[in-house]
Tab-separated table of C-alpha atoms in Angstrom:
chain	number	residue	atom	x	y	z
A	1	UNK	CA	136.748	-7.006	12.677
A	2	UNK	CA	133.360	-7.829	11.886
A	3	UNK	CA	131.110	-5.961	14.722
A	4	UNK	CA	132.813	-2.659	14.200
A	5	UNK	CA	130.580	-0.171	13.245
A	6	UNK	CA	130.120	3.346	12.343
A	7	UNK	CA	128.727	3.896	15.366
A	8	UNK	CA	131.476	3.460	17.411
A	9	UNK	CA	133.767	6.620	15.981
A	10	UNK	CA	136.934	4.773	16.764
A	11	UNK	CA	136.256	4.384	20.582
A	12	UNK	CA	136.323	1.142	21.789
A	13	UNK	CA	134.520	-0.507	24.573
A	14	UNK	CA	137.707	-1.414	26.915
A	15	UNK	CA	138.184	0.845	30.352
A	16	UNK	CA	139.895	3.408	30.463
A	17	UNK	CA	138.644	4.289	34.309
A	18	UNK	CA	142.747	4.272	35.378
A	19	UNK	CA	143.715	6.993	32.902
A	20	UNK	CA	140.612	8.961	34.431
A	21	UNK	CA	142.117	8.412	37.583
A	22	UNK	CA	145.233	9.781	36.962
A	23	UNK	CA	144.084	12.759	35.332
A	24	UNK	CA	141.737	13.575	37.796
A	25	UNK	CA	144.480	13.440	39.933
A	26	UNK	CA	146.739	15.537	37.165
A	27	UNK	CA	144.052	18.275	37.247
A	28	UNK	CA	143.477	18.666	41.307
A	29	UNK	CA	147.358	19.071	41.250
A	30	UNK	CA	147.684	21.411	38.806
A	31	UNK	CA	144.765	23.655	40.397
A	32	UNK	CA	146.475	23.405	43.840
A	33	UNK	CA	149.703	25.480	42.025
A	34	UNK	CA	147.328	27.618	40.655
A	35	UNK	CA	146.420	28.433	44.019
A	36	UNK	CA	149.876	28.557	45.623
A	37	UNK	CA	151.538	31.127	43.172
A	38	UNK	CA	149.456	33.449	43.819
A	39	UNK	CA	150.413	33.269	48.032
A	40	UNK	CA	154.181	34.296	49.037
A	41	UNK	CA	156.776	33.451	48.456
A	42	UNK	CA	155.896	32.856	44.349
A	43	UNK	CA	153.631	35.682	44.131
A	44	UNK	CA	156.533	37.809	44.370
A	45	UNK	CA	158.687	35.557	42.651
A	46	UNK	CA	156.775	35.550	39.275
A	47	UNK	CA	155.712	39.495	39.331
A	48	UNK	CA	158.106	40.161	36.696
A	49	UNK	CA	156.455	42.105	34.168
A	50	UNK	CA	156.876	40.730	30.761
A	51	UNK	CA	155.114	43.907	29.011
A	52	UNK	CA	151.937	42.198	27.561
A	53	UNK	CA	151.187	41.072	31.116
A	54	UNK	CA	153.315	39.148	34.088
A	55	UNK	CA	154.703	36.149	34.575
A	56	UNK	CA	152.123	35.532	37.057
A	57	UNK	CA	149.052	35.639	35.112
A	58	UNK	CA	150.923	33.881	31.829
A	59	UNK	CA	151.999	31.368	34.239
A	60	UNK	CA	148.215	31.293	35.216
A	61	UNK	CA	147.177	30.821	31.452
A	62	UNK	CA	149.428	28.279	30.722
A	63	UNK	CA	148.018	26.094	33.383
A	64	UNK	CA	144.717	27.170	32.810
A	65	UNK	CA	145.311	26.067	28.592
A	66	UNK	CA	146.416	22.696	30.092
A	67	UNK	CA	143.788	21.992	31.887
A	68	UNK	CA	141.399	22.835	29.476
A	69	UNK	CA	143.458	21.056	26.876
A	70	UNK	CA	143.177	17.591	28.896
A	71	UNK	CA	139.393	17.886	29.778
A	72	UNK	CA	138.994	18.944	25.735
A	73	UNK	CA	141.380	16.417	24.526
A	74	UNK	CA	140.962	13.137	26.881
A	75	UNK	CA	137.959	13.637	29.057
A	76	UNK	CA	135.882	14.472	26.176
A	77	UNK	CA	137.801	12.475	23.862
A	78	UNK	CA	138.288	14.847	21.069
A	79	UNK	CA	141.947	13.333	20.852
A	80	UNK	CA	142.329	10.636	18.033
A	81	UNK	CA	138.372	11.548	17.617
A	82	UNK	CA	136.712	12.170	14.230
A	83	UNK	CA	137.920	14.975	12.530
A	84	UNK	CA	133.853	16.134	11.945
A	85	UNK	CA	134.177	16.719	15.355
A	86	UNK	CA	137.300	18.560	16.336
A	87	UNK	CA	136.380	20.571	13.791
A	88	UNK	CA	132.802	21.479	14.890
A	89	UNK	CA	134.130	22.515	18.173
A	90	UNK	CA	137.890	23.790	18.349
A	91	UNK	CA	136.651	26.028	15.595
A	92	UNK	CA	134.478	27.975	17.321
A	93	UNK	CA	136.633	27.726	20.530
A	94	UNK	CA	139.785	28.965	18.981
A	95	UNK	CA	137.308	32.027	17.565
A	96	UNK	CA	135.907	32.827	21.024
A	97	UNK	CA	139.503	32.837	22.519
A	98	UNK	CA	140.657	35.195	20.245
A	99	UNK	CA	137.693	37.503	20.656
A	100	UNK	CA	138.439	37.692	24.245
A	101	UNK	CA	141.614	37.985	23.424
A	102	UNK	CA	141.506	41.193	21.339
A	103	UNK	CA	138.583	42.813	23.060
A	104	UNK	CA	140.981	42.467	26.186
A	105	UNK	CA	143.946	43.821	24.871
A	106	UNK	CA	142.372	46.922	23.141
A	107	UNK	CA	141.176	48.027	26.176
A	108	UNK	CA	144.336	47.397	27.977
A	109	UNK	CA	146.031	49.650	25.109
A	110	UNK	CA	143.461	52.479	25.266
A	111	UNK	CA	143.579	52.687	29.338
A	112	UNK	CA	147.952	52.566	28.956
A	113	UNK	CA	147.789	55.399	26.725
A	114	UNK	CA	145.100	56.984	28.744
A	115	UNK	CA	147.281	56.764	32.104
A	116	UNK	CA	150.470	57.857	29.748
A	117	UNK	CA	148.632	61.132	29.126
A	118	UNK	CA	147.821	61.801	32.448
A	119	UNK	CA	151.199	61.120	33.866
A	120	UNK	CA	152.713	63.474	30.813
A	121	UNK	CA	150.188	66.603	31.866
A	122	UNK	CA	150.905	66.481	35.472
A	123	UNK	CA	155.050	66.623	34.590
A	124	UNK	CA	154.065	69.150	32.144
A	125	UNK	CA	153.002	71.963	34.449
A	126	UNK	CA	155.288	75.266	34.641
A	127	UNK	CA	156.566	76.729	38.227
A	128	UNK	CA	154.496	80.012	37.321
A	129	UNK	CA	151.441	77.483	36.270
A	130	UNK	CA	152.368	75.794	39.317
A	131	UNK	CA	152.743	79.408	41.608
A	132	UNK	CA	149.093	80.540	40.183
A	133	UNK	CA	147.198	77.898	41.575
A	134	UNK	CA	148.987	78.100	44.898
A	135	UNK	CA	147.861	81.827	45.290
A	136	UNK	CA	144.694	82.093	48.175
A	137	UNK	CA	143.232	84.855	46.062
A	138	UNK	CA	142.759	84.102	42.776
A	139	UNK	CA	142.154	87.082	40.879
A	140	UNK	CA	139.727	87.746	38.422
A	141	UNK	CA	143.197	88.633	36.209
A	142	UNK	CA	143.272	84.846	34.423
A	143	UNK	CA	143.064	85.787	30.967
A	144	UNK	CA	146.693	85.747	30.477
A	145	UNK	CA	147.166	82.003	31.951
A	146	UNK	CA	147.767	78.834	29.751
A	147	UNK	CA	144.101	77.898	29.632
A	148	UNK	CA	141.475	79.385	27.236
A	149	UNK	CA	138.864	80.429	29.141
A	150	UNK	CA	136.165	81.180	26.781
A	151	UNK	CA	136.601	77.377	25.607
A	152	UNK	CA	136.344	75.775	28.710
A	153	UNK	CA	133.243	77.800	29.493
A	154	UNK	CA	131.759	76.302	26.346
A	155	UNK	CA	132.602	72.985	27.479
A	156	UNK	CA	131.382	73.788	31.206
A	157	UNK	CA	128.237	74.816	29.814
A	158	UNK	CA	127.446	72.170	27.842
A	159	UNK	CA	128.846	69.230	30.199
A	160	UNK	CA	128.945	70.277	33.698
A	161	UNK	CA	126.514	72.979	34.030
A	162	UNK	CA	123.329	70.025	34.256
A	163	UNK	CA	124.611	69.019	37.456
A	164	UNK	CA	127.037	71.934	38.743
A	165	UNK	CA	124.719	74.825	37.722
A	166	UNK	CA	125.462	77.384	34.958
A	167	UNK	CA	126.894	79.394	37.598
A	168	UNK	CA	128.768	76.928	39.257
A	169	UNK	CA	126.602	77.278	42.486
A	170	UNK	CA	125.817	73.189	42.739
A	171	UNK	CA	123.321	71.011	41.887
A	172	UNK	CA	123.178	67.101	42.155
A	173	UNK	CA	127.516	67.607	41.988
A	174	UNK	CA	129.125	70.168	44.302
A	175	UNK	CA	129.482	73.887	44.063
A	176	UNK	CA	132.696	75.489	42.504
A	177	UNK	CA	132.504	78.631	44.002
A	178	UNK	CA	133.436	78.126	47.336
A	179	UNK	CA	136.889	76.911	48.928
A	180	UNK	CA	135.725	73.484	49.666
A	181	UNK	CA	136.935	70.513	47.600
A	182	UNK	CA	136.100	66.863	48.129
A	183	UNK	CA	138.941	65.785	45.774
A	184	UNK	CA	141.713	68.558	45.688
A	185	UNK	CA	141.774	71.811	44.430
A	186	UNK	CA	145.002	72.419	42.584
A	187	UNK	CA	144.937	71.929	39.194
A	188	UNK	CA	146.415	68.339	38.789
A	189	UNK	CA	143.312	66.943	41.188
A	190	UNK	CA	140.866	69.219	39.243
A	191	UNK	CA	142.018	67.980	36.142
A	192	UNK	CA	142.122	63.880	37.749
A	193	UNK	CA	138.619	64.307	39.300
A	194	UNK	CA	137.100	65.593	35.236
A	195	UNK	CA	139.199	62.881	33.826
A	196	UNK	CA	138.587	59.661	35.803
A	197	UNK	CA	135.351	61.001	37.307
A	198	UNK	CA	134.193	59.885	40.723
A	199	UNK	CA	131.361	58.572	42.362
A	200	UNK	CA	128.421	59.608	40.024
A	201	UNK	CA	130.116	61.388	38.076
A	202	UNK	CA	131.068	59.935	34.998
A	203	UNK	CA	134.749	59.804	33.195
A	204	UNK	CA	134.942	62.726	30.845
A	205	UNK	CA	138.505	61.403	29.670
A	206	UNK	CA	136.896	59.019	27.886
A	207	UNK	CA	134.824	61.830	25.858
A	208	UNK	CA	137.220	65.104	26.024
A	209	UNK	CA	140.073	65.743	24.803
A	210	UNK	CA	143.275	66.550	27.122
A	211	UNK	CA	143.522	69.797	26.019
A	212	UNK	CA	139.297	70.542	26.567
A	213	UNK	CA	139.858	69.073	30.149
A	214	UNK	CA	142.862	71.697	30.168
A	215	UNK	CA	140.289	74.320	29.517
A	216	UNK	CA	137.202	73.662	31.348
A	217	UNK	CA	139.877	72.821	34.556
A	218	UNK	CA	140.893	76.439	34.396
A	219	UNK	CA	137.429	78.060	33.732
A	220	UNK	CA	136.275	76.095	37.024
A	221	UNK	CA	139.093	77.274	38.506
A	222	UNK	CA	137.872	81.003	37.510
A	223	UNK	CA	134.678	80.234	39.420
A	224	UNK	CA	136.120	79.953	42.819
A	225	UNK	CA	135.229	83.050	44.895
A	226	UNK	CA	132.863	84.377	42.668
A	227	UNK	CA	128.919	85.200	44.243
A	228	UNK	CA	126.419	83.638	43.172
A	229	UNK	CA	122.488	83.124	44.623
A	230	UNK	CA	122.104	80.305	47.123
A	231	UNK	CA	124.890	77.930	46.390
A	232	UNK	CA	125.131	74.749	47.609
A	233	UNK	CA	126.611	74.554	51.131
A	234	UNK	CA	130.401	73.392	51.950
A	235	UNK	CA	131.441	70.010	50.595
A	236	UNK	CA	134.595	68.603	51.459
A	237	UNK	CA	137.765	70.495	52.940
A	238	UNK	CA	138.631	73.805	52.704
A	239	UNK	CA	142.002	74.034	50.666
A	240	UNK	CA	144.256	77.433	50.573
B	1	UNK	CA	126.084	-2.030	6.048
B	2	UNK	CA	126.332	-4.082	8.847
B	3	UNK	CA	125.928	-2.163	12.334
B	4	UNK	CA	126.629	-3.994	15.342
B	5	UNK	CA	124.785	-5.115	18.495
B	6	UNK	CA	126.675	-3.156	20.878
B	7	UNK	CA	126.970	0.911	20.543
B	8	UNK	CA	123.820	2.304	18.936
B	9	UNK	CA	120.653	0.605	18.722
B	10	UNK	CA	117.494	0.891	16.252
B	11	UNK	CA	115.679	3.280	15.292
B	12	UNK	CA	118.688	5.513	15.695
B	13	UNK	CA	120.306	4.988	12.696
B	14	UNK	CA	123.329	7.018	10.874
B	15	UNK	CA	121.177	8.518	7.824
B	16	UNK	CA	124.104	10.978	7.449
B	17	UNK	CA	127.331	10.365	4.780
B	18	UNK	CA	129.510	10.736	7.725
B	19	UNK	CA	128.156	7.306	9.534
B	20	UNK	CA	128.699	9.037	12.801
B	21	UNK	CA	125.471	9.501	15.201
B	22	UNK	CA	123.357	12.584	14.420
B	23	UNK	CA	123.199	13.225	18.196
B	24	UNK	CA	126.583	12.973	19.133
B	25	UNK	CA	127.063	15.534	15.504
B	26	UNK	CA	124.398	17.590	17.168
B	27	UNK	CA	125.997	17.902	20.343
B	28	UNK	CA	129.358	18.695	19.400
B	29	UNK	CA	127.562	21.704	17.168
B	30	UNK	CA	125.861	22.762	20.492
B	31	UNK	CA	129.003	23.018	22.425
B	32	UNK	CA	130.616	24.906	20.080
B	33	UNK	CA	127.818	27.495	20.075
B	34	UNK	CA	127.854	27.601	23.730
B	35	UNK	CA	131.717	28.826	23.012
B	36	UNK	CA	131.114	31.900	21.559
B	37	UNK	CA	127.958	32.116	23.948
B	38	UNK	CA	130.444	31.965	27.130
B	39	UNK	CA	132.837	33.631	24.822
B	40	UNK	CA	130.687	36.656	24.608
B	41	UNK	CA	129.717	36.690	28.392
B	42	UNK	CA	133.150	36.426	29.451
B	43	UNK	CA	134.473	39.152	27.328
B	44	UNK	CA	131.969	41.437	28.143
B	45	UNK	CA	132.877	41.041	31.878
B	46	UNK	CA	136.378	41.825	31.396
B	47	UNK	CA	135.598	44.894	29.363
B	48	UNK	CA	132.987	46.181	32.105
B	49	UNK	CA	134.853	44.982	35.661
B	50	UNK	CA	136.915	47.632	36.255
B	51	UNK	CA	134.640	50.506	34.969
B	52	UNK	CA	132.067	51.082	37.588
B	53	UNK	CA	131.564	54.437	38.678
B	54	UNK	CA	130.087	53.114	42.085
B	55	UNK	CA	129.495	50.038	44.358
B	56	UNK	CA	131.418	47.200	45.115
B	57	UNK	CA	134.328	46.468	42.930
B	58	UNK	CA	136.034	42.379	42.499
B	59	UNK	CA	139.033	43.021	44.969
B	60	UNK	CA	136.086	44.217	47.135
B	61	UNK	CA	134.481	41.248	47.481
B	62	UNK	CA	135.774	37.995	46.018
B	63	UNK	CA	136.741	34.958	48.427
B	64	UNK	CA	138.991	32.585	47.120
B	65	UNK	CA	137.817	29.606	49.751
B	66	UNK	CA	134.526	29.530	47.965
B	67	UNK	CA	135.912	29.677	44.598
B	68	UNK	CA	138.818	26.984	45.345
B	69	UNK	CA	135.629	24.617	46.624
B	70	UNK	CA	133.674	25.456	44.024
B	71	UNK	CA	136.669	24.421	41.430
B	72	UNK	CA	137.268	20.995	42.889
B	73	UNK	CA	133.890	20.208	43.060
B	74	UNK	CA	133.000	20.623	39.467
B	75	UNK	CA	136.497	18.961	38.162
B	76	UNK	CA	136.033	15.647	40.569
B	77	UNK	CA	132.352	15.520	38.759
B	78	UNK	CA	133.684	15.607	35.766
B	79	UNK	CA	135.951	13.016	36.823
B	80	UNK	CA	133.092	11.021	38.014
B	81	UNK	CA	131.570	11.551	34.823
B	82	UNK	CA	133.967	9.612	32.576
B	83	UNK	CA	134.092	6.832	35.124
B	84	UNK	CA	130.150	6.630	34.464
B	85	UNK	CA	130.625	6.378	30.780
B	86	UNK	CA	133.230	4.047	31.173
B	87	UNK	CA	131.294	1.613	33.258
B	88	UNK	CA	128.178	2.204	30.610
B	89	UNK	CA	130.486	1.139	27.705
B	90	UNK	CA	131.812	-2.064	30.031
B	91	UNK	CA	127.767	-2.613	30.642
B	92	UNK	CA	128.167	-1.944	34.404
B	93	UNK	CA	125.078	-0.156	34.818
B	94	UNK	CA	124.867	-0.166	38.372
B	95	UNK	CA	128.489	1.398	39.122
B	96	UNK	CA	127.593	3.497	36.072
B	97	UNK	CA	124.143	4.832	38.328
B	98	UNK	CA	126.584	5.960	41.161
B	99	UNK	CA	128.721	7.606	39.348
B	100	UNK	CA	126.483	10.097	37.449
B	101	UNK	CA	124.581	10.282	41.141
B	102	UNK	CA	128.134	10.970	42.073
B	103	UNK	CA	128.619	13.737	39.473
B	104	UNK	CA	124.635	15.249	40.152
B	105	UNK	CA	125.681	15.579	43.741
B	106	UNK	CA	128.595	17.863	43.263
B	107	UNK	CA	126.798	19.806	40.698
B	108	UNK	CA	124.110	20.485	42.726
B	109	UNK	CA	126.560	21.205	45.812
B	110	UNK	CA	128.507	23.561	43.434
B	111	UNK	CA	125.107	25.862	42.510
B	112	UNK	CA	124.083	25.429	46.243
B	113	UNK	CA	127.771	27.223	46.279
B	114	UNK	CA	127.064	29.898	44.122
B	115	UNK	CA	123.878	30.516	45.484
B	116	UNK	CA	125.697	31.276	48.319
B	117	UNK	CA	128.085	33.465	46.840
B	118	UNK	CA	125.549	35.188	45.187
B	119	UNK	CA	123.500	36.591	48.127
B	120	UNK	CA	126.604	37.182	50.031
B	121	UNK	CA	127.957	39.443	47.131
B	122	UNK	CA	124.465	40.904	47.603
B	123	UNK	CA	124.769	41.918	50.842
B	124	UNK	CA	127.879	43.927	50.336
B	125	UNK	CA	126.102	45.660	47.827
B	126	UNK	CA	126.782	44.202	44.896
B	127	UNK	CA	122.817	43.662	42.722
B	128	UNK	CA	122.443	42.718	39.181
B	129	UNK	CA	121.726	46.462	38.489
B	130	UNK	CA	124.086	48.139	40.858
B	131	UNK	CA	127.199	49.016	38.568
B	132	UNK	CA	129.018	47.406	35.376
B	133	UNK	CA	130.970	44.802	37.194
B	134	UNK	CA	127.746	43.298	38.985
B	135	UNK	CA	125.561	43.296	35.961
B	136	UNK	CA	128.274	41.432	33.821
B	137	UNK	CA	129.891	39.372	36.564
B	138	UNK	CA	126.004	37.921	37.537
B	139	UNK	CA	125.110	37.324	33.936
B	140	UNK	CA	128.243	35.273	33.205
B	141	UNK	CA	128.113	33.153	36.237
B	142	UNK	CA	124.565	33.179	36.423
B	143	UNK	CA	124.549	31.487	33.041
B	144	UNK	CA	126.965	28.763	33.937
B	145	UNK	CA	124.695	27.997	37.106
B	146	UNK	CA	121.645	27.858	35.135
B	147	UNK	CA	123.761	25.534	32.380
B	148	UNK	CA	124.947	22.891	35.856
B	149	UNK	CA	121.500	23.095	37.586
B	150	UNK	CA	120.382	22.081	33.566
B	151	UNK	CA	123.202	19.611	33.802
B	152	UNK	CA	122.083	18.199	37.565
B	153	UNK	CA	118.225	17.306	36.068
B	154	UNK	CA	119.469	15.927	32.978
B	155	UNK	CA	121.321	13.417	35.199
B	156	UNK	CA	118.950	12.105	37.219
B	157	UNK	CA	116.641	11.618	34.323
B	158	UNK	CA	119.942	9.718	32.733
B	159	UNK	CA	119.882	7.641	35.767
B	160	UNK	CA	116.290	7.519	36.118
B	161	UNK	CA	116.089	6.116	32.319
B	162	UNK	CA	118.674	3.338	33.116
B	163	UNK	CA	117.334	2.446	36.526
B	164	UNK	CA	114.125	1.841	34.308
B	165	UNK	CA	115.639	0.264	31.436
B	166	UNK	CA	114.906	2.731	29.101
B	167	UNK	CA	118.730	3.000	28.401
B	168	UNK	CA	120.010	-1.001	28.049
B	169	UNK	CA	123.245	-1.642	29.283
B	170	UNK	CA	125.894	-1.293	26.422
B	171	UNK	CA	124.003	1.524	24.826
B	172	UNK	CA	126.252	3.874	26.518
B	173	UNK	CA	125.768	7.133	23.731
B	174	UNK	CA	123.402	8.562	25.517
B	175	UNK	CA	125.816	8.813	28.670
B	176	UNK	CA	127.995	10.029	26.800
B	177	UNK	CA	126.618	12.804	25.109
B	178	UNK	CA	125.733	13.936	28.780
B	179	UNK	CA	129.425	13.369	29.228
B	180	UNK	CA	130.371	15.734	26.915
B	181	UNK	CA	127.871	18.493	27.901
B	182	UNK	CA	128.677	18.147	31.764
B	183	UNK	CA	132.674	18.176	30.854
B	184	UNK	CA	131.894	21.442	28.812
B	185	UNK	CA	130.213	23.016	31.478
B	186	UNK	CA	133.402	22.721	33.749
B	187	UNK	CA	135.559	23.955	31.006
B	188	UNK	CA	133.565	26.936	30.867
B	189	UNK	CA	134.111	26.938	34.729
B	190	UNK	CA	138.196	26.836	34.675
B	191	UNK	CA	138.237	29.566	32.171
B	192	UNK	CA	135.971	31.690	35.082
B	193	UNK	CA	138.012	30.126	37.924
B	194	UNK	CA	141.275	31.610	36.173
B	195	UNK	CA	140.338	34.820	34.219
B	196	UNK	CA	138.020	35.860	36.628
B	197	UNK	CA	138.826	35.306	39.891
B	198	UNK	CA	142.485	33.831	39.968
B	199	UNK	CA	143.659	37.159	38.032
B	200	UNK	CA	142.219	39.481	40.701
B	201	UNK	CA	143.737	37.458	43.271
B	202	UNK	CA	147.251	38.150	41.048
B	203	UNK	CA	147.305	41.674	41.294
C-alpha cells in the first residue's frame, strides 16, 4: 500500500475508541473485586494459606498482573508492536519484578526463621528454669543456672550498658535493679523485649545470637535487687 | 524511501536502521528506566514498612476510600488518554483537546488527593523523617506524584501546542508518546494500589 511508512510501526489510523471503552470498563470491574475480597464474606473465604503467601493476596496479584498486562499490552500498544520495543521495556520490567520479588521473599524467610527461634526457646524452658524465675528473692546463688553469666555481662557491657548504665541503675532505657518492668519480667518477656526491641530500643535479634540473648537475659536478671547509687526511679509495674 | 503525508512529518526523520521514530525509541528506553526506578522505590518500602521502632505504622493509618478514589481516577485518565490519541490519529483535534483536558483534570484531582493524604498521614504522626515506613512510603509515592503533576503540565502544553497549531492534525506521535508516559505512570500506580495498600488491607 503505497503511503505506508516506517513511521507508522504497524498501527494504523482507524479507531479503536470502542475497544478503549470496553477495557476501561474491564479495568473499573476488575478493581471493584479487588476491593470486595478483601470485605466479608471473601476475605475469609480466600485466607487459606498456600505457604508462600494466601490465596488472598495471590488472588490480589493475579488481578493486579492483569491489569497491568492490559494497560502494557493494549493501552500502550505494546501488543503486535515492534519487537525494538517490547524489548526495551518488558526487559527491564520483568528485572524490576523479580528484584522485588526476591528482596521480598528473603526477608520474609529471615523474619519466619526468626519467629521459629523464638517460638522454639520459649517451649524450651525447664520447670526448675521455669521455678527460678518465679522465686520473689532471687539470690545472689545464680552461678549454677543455665545461663553464663560472665558472658552475658560482656555482652551487657558492651550493648546495654550506654543506655542502662554499667550498673544497671538507668539511663535513657530503664533501670534493672528494681522490681518494676514495663514489658514483663520473667525470662520469656526479658528475652522478647532484647530480641524484638521496643520503642527506642533497637532489635538486638537481628545482631545477637539466641544463645548471647540467653546470656545477657540472665545476667540482667542477676541485677534485680542489687544497690546501686541513684537509680532511675520506678518504670512500669511491679512484678513478683 | 518514500514516507507518507500522514504520521510523522519533516524534519523528524527516521535516521536510525530500525525506521521507527527516535522519540517514540527514546521513550520506550525512558519507561523502562523508570521500571527499575519505581522498582527500587517500591522494594525498598516493603523491606522498611514493617521495621519501625516507633511512630505510626500502615494498619495505623491507611484509608482505603482515598486510595479506591485515587485508583479510579488515574485508570479513567488513562482511559481518556487513548481516546485522545485515537481522535489525534482520526484528525479530530478538537475531541482530541477534551480528552487530554479530560485526562489533566483527573491527574491533577488525583495529586490534589495525595496531597491530602499526605498531610493527613502527617498529622497522625507520620513525617518523612519519623521512622522507616514514613521515609520509604513518602519517597515512593512522593515520586509518583511528582511524575503525574510532571504528567498534568506536559498536557496542557500538548493541548496548548494543538490549540495553536503547533501540532497539525494527523501528526498524532507526539500524543502519543504522552500516551505512553501518562499510561506508565498509572501502571506504576496499580502496582502501589495493590502491593501497598490492598495487601495491608488483606491481613
Amino acid at each position: 500500500m503505497s503511503g505506508h511508512s516506517a513511521a507508522h510501526d504497524g498501527q494504523e489510523e482507524h479507531s479503536h475508541f470502542k475497544a478503549y471503552a470496553i477495557w476501561g470498563g474491564i479495568l473499573t470491574a476488575v478493581t471493584v473485586v479487588e476491593l470486595v475480597v478483601l470485605f466479608e464474606p471473601l476475605k475469609s473465604a480466600l485466607a487459606m494459606d498456600l505457604g508462600f503467601t494466601s490465596l488472598l493476596n495471590l488472588t490480589l496479584f493475579v488481578l493486579s498482573f492483569f491489569k497491568m498486562g492490559a494497560v502494557i499490552g493494549l493501552f500502550m500498544h505494546l501488543k503486535g508492536d515492534r519487537r525494538v520495543y517490547q524489548i526495551l521495556f518488558m526487559s527491564p520490567f520483568v528485572m524490576a519484578l523479580a528484584m522485588v520479588t526476591v528482596l521480598t521473599a528473603m526477608v520474609a524467610a529471615h523474619w519466619k526463621a526468626f519467629e521459629h527461634q523464638e517460638a522454639e526457646l520459649a517451649h524450651n524452658m525447664s520447670p526448675e528454669d521455669r521455678k527460678d524465675w518465679d522465686e520473689p528473692a532471687f539470690s545472689a546463688a545464680y552461678a549454677d543456672l543455665k545461663g553464663d553469666y560472665s558472658k552475658g555481662k560482656a555482652i551487657y557491657d558492651l550493648n546495654c550498658s550506654a543506655c542502662h548504665r554499667a550498673d544497671g541503675g538507668g539511663l535513657t532505657g530503664p533501670a534493672m535493679t528494681d522490681d518494676c518492668y514495663l514489658h514483663g519480667g520473667d525470662f520469656t518477656s526479658i528475652h522478647g523485649t532484647i530480641t524484638n526491641g521496643v520503642n527506642q530500643m533497637p532489635a538486638w535479634g537481628s545482631i545477637l545470637k539466641k544463645s548471647e540473648i540467653r546470656d545477657v537475659t540472665y545476667y540482667i536478671r542477676s541485677l534485680r535487687g542489687t544497690k546501686v547509687e541513684n537509680p532511675k526511679a520506678c518504670e512500669g509495674p511491679k512484678v513478683k | 524511501m518514500g514516507h507518507a503525508a500522514h504520521g510523522d512529518h519533516p524534519p523528524l526523520t527516521e535516521n536510525n536502521s530500525l525506521g521507527v521514530p527516535n522519540l517514540k525509541l527514546a521513550m520506550w528506553t525512558l519507561l523502562g528506566g523508570e521500571c527499575m526506578f519505581f522498582g527500587s522505590l517500591i522494594a525498598t518500602y516493603f523491606f522498611y514498612k514493617d521495621k519501625s521502632l516507633s511512630g505510626p505504622i500502615p494498619t495505623d493509618i491507611f484509608s482505603i476510600e482515598i486510595t479506591t478514589i485515587s485508583t479510579f481516577l488515574l485508570l479513567m485518565s488513562s482511559v481518556t488518554m487513548a481516546f485522545a490519541v485515537d481522535r489525534m490519529k482520526t484528525k479530530q483535534a478538537g475531541q482530541a483537546k477534551l480528552f487530554l483536558a479530560a485526562t489533566a483534570i483527573m491527574g491533577a484531582t488525583f495529586v490534589g488527593f495525595q496531597v491530602y493524604e499526605f498531610s493527613h498521614f502527617a498529622h497522625m504522626g507520620l513525617g518523612l523523617g519519623t521512622n522507616l515506613f514514613g521515609s520509604s512510603f513518602y519517597v515512593m509515592t512522593g515520586f509518583h506524584g511528582a511524575h503525574v503533576t510532571v504528567g498534568v503540565i506536559w498536557l496542557t502544553a500538548l493541548i496548548g501546542f494543538i490549540h495553536s497549531g503547533r501540532i497539525e492534525p494527523g501528526r498524532y506521535l507526539p500524543v502519543e508518546l504522552t500516551g505512553l508516559y501518562w499510561h506508565f505512570v498509572d501502571l506504576v500506580w496499580i502496582v502501589i494500589f495493590t502491593f501497598v495498600y490492598l495487601l495491608e488491607f488483606a491481613k
